Coordinates of C-alpha atoms in Angstrom, one line a residue:
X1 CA 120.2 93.1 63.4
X2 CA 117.0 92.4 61.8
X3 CA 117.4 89.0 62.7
X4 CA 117.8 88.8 66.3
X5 CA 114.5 87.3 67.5
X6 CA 115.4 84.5 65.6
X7 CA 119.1 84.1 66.8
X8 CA 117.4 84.5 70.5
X9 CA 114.9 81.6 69.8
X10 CA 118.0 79.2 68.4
X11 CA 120.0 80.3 72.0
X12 CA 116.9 79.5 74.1
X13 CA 116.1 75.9 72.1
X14 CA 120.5 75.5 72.4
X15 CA 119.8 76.1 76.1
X16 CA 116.9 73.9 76.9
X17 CA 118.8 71.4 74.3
X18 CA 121.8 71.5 77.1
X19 CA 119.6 70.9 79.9
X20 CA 117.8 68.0 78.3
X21 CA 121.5 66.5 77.4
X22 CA 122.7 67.2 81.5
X23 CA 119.6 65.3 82.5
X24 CA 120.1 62.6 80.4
X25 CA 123.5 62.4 81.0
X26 CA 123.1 62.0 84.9
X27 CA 120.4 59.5 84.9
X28 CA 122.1 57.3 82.4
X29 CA 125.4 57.5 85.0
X30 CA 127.6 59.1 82.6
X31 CA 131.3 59.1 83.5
X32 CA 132.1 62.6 84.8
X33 CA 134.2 63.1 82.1
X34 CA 131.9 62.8 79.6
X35 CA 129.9 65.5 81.3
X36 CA 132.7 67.6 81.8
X37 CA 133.2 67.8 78.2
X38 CA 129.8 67.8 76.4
X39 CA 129.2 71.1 78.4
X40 CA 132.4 72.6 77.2
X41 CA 131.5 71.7 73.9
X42 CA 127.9 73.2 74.4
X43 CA 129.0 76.5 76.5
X44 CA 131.8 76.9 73.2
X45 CA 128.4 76.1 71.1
X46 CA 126.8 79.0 72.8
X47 CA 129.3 81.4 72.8
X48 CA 129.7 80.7 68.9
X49 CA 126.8 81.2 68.5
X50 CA 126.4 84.6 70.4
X51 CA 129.3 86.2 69.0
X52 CA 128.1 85.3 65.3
X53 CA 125.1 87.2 65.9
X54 CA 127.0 90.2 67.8
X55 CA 129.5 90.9 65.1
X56 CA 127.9 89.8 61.6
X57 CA 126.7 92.8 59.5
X58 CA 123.9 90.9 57.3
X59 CA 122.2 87.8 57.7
X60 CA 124.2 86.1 54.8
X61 CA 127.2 87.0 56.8
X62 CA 126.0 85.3 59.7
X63 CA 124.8 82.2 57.8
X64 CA 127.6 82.3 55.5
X65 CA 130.0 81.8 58.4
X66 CA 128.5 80.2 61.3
X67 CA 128.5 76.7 59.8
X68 CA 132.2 76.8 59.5
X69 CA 132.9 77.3 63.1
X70 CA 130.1 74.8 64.3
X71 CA 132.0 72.0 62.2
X72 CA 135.6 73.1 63.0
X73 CA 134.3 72.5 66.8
X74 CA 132.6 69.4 66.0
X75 CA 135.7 67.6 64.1
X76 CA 137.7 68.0 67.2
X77 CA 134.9 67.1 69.4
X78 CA 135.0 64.0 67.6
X79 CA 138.6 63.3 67.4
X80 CA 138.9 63.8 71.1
X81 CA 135.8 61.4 72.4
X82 CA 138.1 58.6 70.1
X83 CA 141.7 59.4 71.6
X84 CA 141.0 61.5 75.0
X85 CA 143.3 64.5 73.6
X86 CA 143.9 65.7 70.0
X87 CA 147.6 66.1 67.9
X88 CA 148.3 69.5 67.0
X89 CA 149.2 69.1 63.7
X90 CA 145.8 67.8 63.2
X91 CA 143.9 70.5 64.0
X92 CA 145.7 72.9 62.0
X93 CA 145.8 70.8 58.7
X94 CA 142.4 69.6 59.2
X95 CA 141.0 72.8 58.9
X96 CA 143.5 74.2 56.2
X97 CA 142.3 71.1 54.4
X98 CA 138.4 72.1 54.8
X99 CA 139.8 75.4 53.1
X100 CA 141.4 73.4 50.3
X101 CA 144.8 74.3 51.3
X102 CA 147.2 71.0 50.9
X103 CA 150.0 71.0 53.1
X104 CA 153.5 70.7 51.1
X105 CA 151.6 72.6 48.4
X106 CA 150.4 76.2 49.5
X107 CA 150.9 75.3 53.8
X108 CA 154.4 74.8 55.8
X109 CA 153.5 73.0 59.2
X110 CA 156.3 72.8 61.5
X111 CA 156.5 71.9 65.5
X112 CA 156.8 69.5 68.0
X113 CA 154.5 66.3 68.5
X114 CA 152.0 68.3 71.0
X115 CA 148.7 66.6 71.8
X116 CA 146.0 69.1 73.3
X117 CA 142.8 68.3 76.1
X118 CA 139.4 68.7 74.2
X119 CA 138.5 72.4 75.5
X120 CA 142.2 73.8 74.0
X121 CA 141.9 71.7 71.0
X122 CA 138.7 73.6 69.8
X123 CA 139.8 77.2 70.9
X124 CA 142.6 76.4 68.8
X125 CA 140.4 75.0 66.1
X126 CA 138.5 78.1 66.0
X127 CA 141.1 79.8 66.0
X128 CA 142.8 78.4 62.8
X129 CA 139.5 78.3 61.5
X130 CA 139.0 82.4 61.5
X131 CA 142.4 82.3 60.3
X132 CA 142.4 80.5 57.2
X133 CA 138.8 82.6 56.4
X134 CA 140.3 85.2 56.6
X135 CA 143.5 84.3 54.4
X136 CA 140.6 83.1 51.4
X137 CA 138.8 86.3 51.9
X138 CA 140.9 89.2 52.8
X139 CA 144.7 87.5 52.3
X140 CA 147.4 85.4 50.9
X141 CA 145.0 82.4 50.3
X142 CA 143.0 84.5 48.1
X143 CA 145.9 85.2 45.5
X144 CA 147.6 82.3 43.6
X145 CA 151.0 82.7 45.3
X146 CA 149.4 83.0 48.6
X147 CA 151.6 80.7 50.6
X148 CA 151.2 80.2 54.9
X149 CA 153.7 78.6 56.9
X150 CA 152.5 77.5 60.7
X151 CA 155.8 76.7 63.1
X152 CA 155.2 76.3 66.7
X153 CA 157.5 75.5 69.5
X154 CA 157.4 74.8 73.0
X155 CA 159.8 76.6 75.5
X156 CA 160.5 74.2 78.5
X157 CA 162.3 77.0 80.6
X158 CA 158.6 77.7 82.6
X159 CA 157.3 75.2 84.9
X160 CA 154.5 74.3 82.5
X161 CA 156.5 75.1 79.2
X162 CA 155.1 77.6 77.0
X163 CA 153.6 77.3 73.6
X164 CA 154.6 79.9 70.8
X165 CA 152.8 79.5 67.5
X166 CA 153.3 81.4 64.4
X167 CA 151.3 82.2 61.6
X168 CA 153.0 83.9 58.8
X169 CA 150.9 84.5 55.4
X170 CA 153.3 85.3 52.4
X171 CA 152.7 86.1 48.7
X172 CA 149.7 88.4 50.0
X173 CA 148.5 91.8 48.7
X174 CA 149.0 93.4 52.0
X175 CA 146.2 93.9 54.6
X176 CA 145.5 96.9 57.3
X177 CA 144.1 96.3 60.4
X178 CA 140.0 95.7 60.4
X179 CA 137.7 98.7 60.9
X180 CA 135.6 96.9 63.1
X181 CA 136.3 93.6 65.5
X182 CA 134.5 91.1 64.1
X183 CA 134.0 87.4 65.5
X184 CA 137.9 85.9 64.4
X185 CA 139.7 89.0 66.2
X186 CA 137.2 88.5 69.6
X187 CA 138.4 84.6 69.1
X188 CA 142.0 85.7 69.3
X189 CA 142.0 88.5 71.2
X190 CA 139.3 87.6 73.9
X191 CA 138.2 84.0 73.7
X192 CA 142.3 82.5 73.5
X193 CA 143.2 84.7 76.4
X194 CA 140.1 84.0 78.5
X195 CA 140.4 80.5 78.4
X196 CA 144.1 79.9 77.7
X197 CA 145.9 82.9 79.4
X198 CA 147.1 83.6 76.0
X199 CA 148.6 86.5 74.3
X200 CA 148.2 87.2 70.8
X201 CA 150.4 89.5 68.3
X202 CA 148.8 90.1 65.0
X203 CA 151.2 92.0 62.9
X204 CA 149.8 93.2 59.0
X205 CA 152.8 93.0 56.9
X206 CA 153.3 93.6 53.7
X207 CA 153.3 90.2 52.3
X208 CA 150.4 88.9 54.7
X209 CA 149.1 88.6 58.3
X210 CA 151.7 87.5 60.8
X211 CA 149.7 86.1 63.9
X212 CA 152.0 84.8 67.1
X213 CA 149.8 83.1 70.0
X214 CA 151.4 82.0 73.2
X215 CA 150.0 80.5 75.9
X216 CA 151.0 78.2 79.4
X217 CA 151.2 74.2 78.1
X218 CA 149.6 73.3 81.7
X219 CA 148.2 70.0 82.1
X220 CA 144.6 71.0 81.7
X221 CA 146.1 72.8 78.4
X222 CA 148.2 69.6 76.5
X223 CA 151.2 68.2 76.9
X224 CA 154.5 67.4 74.8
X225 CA 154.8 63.7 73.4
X226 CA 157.4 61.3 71.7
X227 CA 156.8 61.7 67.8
X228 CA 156.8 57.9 67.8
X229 CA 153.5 58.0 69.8
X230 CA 151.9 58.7 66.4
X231 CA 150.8 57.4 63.9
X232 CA 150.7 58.3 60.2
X233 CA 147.8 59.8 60.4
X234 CA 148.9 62.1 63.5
X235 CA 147.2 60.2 66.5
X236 CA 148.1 58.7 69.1
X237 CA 149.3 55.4 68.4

């Protein structure tokens, strides 16, 4: 790409930017846990970042996109540095919403209370995130009738439970599987099962993309709650 001296000078400042922030952090005595987490956020910055670059075809494709997965990270990041871990339910209608898709109206969401730690909440984020571009662009979401319904559940039967979450698009046109793997099939083909030991099934059916991610609900991962943890809005109460 034309552009890649400049996408290698924004990794290079993103790096010395990271060291600067671990510096700071350790002379101001930082909790650990605060550490821990910024450089999650900033190694997940980087790879964004990276694979952006690797897998957009123009430069308006790489700017088009990129600021929609930096903010889908950054909303989480957020959420968790108020309440420690982050609902679910949250995550995926905050970024339908961001994608002007109202839940009730054009979205189905459908599982139990689950609160995920920082790091799975924004794989999952960007995860959603690809999804719902590609839904606008390619699928259901890009038709009037274009309808998604999200149901998840968790399977107790392993020690640490199991998380099955599905993604079914109706009132599409019908999609084929890409050409070429751009940056939302690396997210849930590599990045998801990297970090989460999860496995992904797309399916391209002919009333939309059915996507099915599972993945081990360990304690570093998130955890099942009592619904009346919550609150209204979805966090913990």
């Amino acid at each position: 790409m034309a552009e890649g001296s400049d996408i290698a000078a924004r990794m290079v400042r993103l790096e010395a930017d990271n060291t600067r922030l671990r510096r700071l952090l350790d002379e101001a005595g930082a909790p650990d846990g605060l550490r821990h987490g910024l450089r999650d956020t900033m190694a997940m910055l980087r790879a964004v970042l990276r694979l952006s670059a690797e897998t957009a075809d123009s430069v308006e494709n790489y700017a088009t996109h990129l600021e929609g997965r930096l903010d889908a990270i950054a909303r989480v990041r957020v959420t968790a540095d108020t309440f420690g871990e982050v609902n679910l339910h949250t995550v995926i209608s905050d970024e339908l919403m961001i994608h002007l898709i109202r839940e009730g109206e054009q979205a189905e969401l459908d599982g139990p209370a689950v609160r995920l730690r920082p790091k799975a909440a924004q794989l999952v984020a960007l995860a959603v995130h690809e999804l719902c571009s590609n839904a606008v662009e390619h699928g259901a979401f890009g038709l009037a009738e274009g309808r998604v319904e999200v149901r998840w559940s968790v399977d107790g039967a392993t020690p640490a439970g199991e998380l099955t979450l599905v993604w079914k698009e109706t009132g599409g046109a019908g999609i084929g599987p890409p050409a070429r793997q751009g940056f939302g099939m690396q997210v849930l083909t590599e990045m998801l099962s990297y970090e989460l030991g999860a496995k992904v099934d797309l399916a391209f059916e002919a009333d939309g993309l059915r996507c099915t991610v599972r993945f081990p609900l360990t304690p570093r991962v998130g955890h099942v709650v009592d619904e009346t943890d919550f609150e209204e809005n979805g966090e913990p109460g």
